[in-house]
mmCIF file with all atom_site columns, C-alpha atoms in Angstrom:
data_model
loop_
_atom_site.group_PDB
_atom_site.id
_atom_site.type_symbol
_atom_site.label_atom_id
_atom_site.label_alt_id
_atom_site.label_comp_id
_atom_site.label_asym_id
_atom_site.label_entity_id
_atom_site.label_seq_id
_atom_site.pdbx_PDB_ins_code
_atom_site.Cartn_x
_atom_site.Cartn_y
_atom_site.Cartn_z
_atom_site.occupancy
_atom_site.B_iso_or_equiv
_atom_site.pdbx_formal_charge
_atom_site.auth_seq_id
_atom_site.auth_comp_id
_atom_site.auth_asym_id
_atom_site.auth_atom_id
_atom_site.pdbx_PDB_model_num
ATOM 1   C CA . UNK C 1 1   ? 75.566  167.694 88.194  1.00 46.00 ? 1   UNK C CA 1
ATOM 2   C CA . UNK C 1 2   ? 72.935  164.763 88.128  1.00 48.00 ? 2   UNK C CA 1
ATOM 3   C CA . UNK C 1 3   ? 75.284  163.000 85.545  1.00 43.00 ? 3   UNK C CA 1
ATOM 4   C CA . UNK C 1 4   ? 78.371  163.606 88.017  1.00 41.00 ? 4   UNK C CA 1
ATOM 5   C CA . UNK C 1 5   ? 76.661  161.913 90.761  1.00 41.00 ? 5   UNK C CA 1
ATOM 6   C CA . UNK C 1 6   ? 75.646  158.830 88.876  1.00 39.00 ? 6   UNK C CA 1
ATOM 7   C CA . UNK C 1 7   ? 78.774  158.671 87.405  1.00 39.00 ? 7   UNK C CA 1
ATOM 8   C CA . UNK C 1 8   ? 80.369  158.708 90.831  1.00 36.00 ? 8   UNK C CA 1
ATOM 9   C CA . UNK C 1 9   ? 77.782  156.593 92.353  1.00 36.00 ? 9   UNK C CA 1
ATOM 10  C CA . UNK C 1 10  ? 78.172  154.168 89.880  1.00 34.00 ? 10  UNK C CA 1
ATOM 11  C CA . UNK C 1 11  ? 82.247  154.183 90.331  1.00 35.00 ? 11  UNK C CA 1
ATOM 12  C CA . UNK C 1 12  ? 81.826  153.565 93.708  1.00 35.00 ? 12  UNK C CA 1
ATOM 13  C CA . UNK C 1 13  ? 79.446  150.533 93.045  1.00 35.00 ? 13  UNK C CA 1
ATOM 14  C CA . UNK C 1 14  ? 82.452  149.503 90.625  1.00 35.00 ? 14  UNK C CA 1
ATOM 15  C CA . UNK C 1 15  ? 84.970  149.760 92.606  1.00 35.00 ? 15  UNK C CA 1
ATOM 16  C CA . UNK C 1 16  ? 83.092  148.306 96.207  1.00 40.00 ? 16  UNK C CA 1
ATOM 17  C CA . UNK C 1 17  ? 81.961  144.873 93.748  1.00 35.00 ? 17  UNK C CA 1
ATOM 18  C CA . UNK C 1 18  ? 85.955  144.870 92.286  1.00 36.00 ? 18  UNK C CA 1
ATOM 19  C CA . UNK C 1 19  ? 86.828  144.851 96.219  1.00 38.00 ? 19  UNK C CA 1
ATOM 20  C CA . UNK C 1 20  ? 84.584  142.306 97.283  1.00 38.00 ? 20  UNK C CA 1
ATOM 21  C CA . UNK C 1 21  ? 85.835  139.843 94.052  1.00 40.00 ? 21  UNK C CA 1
ATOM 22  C CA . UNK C 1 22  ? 88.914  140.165 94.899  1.00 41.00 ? 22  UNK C CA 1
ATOM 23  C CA . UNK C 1 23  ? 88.748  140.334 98.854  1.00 43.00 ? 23  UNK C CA 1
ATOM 24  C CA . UNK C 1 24  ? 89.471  136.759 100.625 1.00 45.00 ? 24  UNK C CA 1
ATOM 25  C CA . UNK C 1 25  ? 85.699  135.078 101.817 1.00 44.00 ? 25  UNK C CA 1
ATOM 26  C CA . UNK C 1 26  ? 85.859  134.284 105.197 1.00 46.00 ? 26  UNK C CA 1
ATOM 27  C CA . UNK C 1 27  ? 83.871  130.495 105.973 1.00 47.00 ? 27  UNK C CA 1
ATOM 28  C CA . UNK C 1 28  ? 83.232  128.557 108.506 1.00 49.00 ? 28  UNK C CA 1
ATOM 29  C CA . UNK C 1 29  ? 85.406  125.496 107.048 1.00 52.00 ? 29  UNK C CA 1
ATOM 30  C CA . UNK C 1 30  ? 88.829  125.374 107.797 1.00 53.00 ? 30  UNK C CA 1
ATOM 31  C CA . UNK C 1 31  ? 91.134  123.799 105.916 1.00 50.00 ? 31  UNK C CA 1
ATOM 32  C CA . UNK C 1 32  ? 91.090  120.048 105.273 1.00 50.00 ? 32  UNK C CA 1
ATOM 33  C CA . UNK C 1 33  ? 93.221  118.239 107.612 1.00 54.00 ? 33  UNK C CA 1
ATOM 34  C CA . UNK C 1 34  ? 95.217  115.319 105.849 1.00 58.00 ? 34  UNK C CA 1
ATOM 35  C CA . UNK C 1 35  ? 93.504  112.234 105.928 1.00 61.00 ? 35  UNK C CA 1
ATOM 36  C CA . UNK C 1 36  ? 93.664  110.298 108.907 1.00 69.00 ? 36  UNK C CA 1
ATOM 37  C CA . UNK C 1 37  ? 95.114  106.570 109.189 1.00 74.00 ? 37  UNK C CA 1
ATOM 38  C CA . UNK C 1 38  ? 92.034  104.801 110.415 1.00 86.00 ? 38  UNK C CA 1
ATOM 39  C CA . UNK C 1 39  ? 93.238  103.357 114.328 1.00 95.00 ? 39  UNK C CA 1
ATOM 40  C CA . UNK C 1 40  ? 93.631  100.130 115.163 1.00 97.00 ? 40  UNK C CA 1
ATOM 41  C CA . UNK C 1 41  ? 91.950  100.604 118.081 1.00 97.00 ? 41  UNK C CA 1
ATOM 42  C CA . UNK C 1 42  ? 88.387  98.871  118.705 1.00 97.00 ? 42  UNK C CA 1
ATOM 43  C CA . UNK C 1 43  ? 86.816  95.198  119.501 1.00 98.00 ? 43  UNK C CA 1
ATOM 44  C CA . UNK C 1 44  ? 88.382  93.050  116.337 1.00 98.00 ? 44  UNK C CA 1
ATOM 45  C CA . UNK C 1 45  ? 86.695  89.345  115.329 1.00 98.00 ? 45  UNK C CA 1
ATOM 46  C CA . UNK C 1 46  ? 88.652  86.894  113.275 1.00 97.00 ? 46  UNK C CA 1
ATOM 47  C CA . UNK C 1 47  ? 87.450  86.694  109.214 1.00 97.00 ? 47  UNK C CA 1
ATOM 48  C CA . UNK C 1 48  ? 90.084  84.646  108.622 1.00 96.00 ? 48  UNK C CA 1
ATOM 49  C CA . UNK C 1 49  ? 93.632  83.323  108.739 1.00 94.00 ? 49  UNK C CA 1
ATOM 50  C CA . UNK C 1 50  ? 96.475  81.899  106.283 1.00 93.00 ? 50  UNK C CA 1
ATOM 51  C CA . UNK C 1 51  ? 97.907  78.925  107.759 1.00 88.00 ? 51  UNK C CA 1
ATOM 52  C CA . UNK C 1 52  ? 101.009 76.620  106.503 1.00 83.00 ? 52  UNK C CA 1
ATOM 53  C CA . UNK C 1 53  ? 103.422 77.560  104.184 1.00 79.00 ? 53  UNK C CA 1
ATOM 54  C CA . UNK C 1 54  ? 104.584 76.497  100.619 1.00 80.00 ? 54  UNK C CA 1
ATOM 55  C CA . UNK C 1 55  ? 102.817 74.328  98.964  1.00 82.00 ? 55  UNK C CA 1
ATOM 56  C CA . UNK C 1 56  ? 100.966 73.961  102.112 1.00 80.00 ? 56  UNK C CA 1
ATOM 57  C CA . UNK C 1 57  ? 99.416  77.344  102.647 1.00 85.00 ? 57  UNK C CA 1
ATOM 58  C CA . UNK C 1 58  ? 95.909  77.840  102.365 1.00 89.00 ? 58  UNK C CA 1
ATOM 59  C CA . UNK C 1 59  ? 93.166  79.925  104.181 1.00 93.00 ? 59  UNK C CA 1
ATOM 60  C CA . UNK C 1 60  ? 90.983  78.979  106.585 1.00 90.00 ? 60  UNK C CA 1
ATOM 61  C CA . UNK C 1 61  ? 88.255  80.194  108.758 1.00 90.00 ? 61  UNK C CA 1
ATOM 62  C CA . UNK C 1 62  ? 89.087  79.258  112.451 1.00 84.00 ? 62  UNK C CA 1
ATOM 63  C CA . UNK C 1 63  ? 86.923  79.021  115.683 1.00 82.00 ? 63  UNK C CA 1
ATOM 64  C CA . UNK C 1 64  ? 85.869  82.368  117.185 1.00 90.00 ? 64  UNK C CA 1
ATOM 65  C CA . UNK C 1 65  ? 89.062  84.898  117.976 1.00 94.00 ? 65  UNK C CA 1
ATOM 66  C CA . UNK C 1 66  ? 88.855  88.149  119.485 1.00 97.00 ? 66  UNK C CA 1
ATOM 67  C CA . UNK C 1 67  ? 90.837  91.214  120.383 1.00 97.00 ? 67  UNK C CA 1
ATOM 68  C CA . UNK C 1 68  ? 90.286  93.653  122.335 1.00 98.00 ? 68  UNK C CA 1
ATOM 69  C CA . UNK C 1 69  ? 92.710  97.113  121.714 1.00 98.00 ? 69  UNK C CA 1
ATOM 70  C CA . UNK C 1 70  ? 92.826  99.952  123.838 1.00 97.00 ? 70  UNK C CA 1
ATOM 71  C CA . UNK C 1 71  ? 94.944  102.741 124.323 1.00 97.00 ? 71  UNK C CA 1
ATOM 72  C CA . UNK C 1 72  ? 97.667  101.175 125.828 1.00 97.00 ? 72  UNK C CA 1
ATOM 73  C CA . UNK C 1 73  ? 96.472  97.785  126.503 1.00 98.00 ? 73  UNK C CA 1
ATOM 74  C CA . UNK C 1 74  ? 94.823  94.736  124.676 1.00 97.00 ? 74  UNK C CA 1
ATOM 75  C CA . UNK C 1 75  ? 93.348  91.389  125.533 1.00 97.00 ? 75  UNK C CA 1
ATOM 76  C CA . UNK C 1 76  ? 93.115  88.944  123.106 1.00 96.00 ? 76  UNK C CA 1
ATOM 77  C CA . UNK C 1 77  ? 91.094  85.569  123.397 1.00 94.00 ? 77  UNK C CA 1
ATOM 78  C CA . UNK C 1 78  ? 90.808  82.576  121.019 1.00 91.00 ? 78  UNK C CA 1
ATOM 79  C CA . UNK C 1 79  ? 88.810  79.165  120.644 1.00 89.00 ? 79  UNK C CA 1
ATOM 80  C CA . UNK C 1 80  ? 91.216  75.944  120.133 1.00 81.00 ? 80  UNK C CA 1
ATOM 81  C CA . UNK C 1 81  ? 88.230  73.225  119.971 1.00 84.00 ? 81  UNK C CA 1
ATOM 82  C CA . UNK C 1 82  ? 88.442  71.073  117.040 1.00 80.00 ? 82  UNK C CA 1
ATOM 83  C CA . UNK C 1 83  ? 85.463  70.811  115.419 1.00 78.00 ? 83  UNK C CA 1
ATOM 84  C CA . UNK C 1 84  ? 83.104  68.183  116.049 1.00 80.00 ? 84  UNK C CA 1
ATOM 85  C CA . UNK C 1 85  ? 83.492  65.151  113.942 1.00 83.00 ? 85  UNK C CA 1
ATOM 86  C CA . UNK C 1 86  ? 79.880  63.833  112.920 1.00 87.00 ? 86  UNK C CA 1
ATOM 87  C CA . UNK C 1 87  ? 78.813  60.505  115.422 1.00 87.00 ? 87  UNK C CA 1
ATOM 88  C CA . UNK C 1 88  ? 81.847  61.354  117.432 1.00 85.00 ? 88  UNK C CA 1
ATOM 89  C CA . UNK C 1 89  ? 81.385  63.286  121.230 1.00 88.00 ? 89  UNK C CA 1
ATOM 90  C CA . UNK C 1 90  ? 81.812  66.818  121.432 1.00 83.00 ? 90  UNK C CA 1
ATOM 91  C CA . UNK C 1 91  ? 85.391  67.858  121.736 1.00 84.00 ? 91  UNK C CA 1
ATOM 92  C CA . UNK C 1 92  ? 87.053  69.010  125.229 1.00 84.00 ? 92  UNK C CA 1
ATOM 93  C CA . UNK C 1 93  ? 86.797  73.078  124.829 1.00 83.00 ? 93  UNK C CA 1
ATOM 94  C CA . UNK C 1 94  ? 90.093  74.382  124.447 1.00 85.00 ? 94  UNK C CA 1
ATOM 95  C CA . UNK C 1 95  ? 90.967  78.103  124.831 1.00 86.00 ? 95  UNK C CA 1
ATOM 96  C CA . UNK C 1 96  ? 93.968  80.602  124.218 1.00 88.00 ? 96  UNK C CA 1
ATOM 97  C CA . UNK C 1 97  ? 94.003  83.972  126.331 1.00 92.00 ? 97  UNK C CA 1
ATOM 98  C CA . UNK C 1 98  ? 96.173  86.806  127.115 1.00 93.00 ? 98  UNK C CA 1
ATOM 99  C CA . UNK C 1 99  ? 96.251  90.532  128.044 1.00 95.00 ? 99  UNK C CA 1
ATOM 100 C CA . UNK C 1 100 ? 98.580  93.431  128.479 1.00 96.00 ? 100 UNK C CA 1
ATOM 101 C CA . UNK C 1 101 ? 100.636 95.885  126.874 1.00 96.00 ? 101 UNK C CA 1
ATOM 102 C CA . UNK C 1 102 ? 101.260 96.993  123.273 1.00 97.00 ? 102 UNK C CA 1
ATOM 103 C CA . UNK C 1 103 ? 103.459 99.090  121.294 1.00 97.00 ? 103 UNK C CA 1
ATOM 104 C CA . UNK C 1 104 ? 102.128 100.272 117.534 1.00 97.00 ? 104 UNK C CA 1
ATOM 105 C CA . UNK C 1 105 ? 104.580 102.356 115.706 1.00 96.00 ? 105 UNK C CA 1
ATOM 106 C CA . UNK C 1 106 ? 102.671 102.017 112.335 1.00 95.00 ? 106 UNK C CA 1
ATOM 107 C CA . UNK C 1 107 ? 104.603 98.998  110.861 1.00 96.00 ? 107 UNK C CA 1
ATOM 108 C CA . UNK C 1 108 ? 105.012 96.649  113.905 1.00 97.00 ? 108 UNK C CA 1
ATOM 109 C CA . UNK C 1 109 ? 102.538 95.855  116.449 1.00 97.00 ? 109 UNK C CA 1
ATOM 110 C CA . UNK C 1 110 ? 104.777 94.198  119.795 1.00 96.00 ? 110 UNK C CA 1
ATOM 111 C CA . UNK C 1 111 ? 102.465 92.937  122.150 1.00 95.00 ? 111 UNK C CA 1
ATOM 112 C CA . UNK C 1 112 ? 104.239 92.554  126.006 1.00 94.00 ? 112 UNK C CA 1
ATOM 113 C CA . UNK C 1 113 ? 101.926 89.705  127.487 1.00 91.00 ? 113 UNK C CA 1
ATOM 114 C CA . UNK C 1 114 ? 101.137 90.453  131.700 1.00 93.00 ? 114 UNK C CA 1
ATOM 115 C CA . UNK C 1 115 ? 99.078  88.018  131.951 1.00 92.00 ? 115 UNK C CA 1
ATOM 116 C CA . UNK C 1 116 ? 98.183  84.810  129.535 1.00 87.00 ? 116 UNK C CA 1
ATOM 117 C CA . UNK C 1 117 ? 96.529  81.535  129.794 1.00 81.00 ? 117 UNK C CA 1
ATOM 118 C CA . UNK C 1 118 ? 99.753  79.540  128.690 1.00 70.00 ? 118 UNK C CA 1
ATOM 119 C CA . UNK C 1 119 ? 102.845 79.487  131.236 1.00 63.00 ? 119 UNK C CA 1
ATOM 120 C CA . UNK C 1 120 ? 105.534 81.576  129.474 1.00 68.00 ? 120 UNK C CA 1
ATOM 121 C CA . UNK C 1 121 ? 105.134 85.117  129.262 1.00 73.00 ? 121 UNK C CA 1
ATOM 122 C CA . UNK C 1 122 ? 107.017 87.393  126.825 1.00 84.00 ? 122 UNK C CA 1
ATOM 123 C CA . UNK C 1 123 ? 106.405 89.246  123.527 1.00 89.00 ? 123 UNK C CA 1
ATOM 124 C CA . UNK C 1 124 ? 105.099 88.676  120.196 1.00 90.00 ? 124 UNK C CA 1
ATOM 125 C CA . UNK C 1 125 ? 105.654 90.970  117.146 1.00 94.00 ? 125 UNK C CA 1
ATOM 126 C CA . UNK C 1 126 ? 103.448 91.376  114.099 1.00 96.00 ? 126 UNK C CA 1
ATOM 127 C CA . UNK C 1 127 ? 103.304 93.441  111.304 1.00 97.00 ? 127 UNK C CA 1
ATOM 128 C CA . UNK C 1 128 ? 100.131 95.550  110.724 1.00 98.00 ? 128 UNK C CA 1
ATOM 129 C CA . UNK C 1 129 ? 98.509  97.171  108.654 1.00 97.00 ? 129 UNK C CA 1
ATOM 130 C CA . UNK C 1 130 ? 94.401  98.373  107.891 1.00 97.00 ? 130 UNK C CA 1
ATOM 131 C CA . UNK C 1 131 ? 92.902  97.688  104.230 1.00 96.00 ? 131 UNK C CA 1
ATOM 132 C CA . UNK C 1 132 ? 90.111  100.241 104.700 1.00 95.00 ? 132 UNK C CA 1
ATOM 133 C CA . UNK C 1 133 ? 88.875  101.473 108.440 1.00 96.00 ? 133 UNK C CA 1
ATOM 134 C CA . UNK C 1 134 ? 87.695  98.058  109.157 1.00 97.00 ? 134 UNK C CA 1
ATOM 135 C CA . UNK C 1 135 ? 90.072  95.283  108.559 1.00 98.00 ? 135 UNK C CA 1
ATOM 136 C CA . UNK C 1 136 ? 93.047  94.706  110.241 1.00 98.00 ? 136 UNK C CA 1
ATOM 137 C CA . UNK C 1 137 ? 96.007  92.194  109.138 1.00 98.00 ? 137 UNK C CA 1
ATOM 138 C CA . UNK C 1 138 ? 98.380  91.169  111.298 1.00 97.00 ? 138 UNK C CA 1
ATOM 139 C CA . UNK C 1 139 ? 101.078 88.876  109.758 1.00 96.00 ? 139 UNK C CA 1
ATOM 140 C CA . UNK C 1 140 ? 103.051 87.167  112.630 1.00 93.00 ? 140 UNK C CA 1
ATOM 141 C CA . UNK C 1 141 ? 107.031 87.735  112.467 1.00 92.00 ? 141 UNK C CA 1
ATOM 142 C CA . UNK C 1 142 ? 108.338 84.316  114.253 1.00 84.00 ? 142 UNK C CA 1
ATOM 143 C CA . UNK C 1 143 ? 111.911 85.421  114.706 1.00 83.00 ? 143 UNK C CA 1
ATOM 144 C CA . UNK C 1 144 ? 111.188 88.592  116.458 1.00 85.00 ? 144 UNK C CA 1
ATOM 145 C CA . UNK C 1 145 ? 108.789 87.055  119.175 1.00 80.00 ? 145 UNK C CA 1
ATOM 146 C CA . UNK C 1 146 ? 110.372 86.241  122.439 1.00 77.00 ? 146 UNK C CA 1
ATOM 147 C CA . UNK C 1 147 ? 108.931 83.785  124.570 1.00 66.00 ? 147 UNK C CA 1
ATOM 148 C CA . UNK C 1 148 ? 111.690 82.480  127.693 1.00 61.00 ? 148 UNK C CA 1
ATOM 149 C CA . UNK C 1 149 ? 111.952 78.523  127.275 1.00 60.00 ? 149 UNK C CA 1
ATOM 150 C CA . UNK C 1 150 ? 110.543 78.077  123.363 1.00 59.00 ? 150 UNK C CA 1
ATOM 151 C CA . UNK C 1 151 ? 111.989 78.328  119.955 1.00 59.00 ? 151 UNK C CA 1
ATOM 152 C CA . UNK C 1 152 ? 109.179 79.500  117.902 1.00 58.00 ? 152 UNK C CA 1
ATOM 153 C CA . UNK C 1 153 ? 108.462 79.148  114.035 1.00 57.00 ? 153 UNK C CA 1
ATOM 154 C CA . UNK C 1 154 ? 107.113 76.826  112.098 1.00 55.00 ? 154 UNK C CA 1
ATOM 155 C CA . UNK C 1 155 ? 108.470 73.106  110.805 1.00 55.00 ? 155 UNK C CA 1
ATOM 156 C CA . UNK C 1 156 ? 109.444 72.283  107.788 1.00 58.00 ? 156 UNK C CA 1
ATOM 157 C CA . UNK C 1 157 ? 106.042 71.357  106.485 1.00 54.00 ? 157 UNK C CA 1
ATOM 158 C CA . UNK C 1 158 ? 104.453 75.196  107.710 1.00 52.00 ? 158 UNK C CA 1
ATOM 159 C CA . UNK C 1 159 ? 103.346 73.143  111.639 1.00 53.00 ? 159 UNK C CA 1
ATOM 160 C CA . UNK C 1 160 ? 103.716 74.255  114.630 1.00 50.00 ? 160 UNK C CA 1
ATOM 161 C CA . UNK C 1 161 ? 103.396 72.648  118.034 1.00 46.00 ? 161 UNK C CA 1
ATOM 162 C CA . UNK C 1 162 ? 99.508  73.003  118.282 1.00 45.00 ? 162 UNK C CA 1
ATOM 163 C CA . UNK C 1 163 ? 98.892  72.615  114.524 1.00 53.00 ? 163 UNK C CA 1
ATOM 164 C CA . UNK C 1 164 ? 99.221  74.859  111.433 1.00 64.00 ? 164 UNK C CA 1
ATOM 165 C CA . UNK C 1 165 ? 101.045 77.801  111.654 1.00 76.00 ? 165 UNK C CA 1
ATOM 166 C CA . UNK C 1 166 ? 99.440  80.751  110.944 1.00 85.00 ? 166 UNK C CA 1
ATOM 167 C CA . UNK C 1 167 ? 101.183 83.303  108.586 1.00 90.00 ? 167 UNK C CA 1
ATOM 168 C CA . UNK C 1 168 ? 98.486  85.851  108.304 1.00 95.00 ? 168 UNK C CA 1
ATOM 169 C CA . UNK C 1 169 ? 95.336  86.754  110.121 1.00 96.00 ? 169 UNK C CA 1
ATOM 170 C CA . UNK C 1 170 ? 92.600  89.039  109.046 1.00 97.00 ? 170 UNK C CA 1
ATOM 171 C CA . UNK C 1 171 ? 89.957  90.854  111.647 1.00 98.00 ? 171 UNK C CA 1
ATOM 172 C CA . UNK C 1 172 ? 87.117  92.586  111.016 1.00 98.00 ? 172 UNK C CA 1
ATOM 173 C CA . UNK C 1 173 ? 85.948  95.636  112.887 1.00 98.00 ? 173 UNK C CA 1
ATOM 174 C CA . UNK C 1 174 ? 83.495  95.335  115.632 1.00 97.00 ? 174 UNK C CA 1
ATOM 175 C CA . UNK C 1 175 ? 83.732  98.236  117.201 1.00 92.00 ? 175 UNK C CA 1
#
């Protein structure tokens, strides 16, 4: 009889460790998600920018140049000044700025100006795209951008109206 009951007791253990290998764990983890595309939202600073085209593209690191993207809305703002030639005066300062409305559909980036420091209002379209969580490139697309009263895009020699044209620009995450 002692045999029987350690030969039950121990089927018992047998069976109750065979249910708990085989029984799902529960855990506090849930599954992973799928990795996130990191947001272009946040305060961006210029790193740099591709300018020209051709033979004359090269890249450059311009005067300060930041955006601002929120939910809905951005503000962007960017410093024209030449710099200073050595002996010469300091230049006049020269700024760019504008604010309103954007639409990201994770290709394009349209920005719908509501408000800008130069007279014509419209829109501007980029391509976009994040290397990593903190750089963002936008690469200007000329023949999609409408701005009432100009013909934009760049000259023959990759110029534009207020000097090189850019072609690329890379930001760096602030924020």
């Amino acid at each position: 009889m002692k045999h029987t009951a350690a030969a039950v007791c121990l089927l018992l253990l047998l069976l109750s460790l065979t249910a708990c290998a085989t029984a799902p764990v529960a855990t506090n983890q849930e599954a992973a998600p799928e990795k996130a595309q990191p947001s272009i939202k946040g305060v961006w600073t210029i790193e740099s920018m591709d300018v020209g085209t051709g033979e004359n593209r090269r890249t450059r690191v311009p005067p300060a140049f930041m955006m601002f993207i929120m939910d809905t809305h951005y503000s962007a703002i960017r410093d024209f000044t030449p710099e200073a030639q050595p002996g010469a005066p300091a230049p006049a300062r020269s700024f760019m700025a504008d604010a309103g409305t954007y639409e990201f559909d994770g290709t394009d980036l349209v920005v719908r100006h509501k408000v800008a420091a130069f007279p014509v209002l419209g829109s501007m379209t980029f391509g976009c795209r994040m290397e990593g969580p903190d750089t963002l490139i936008l690469t200007p697309q000329y023949d999609k951008m409408v701005m009432p009263g100009m013909n934009l895009g760049p000259s023959a020699d990759g110029k534009m109206g207020y000097g090189d044209m850019a072609v690329l620009y890379r930001f760096k995450r602030l924020e």
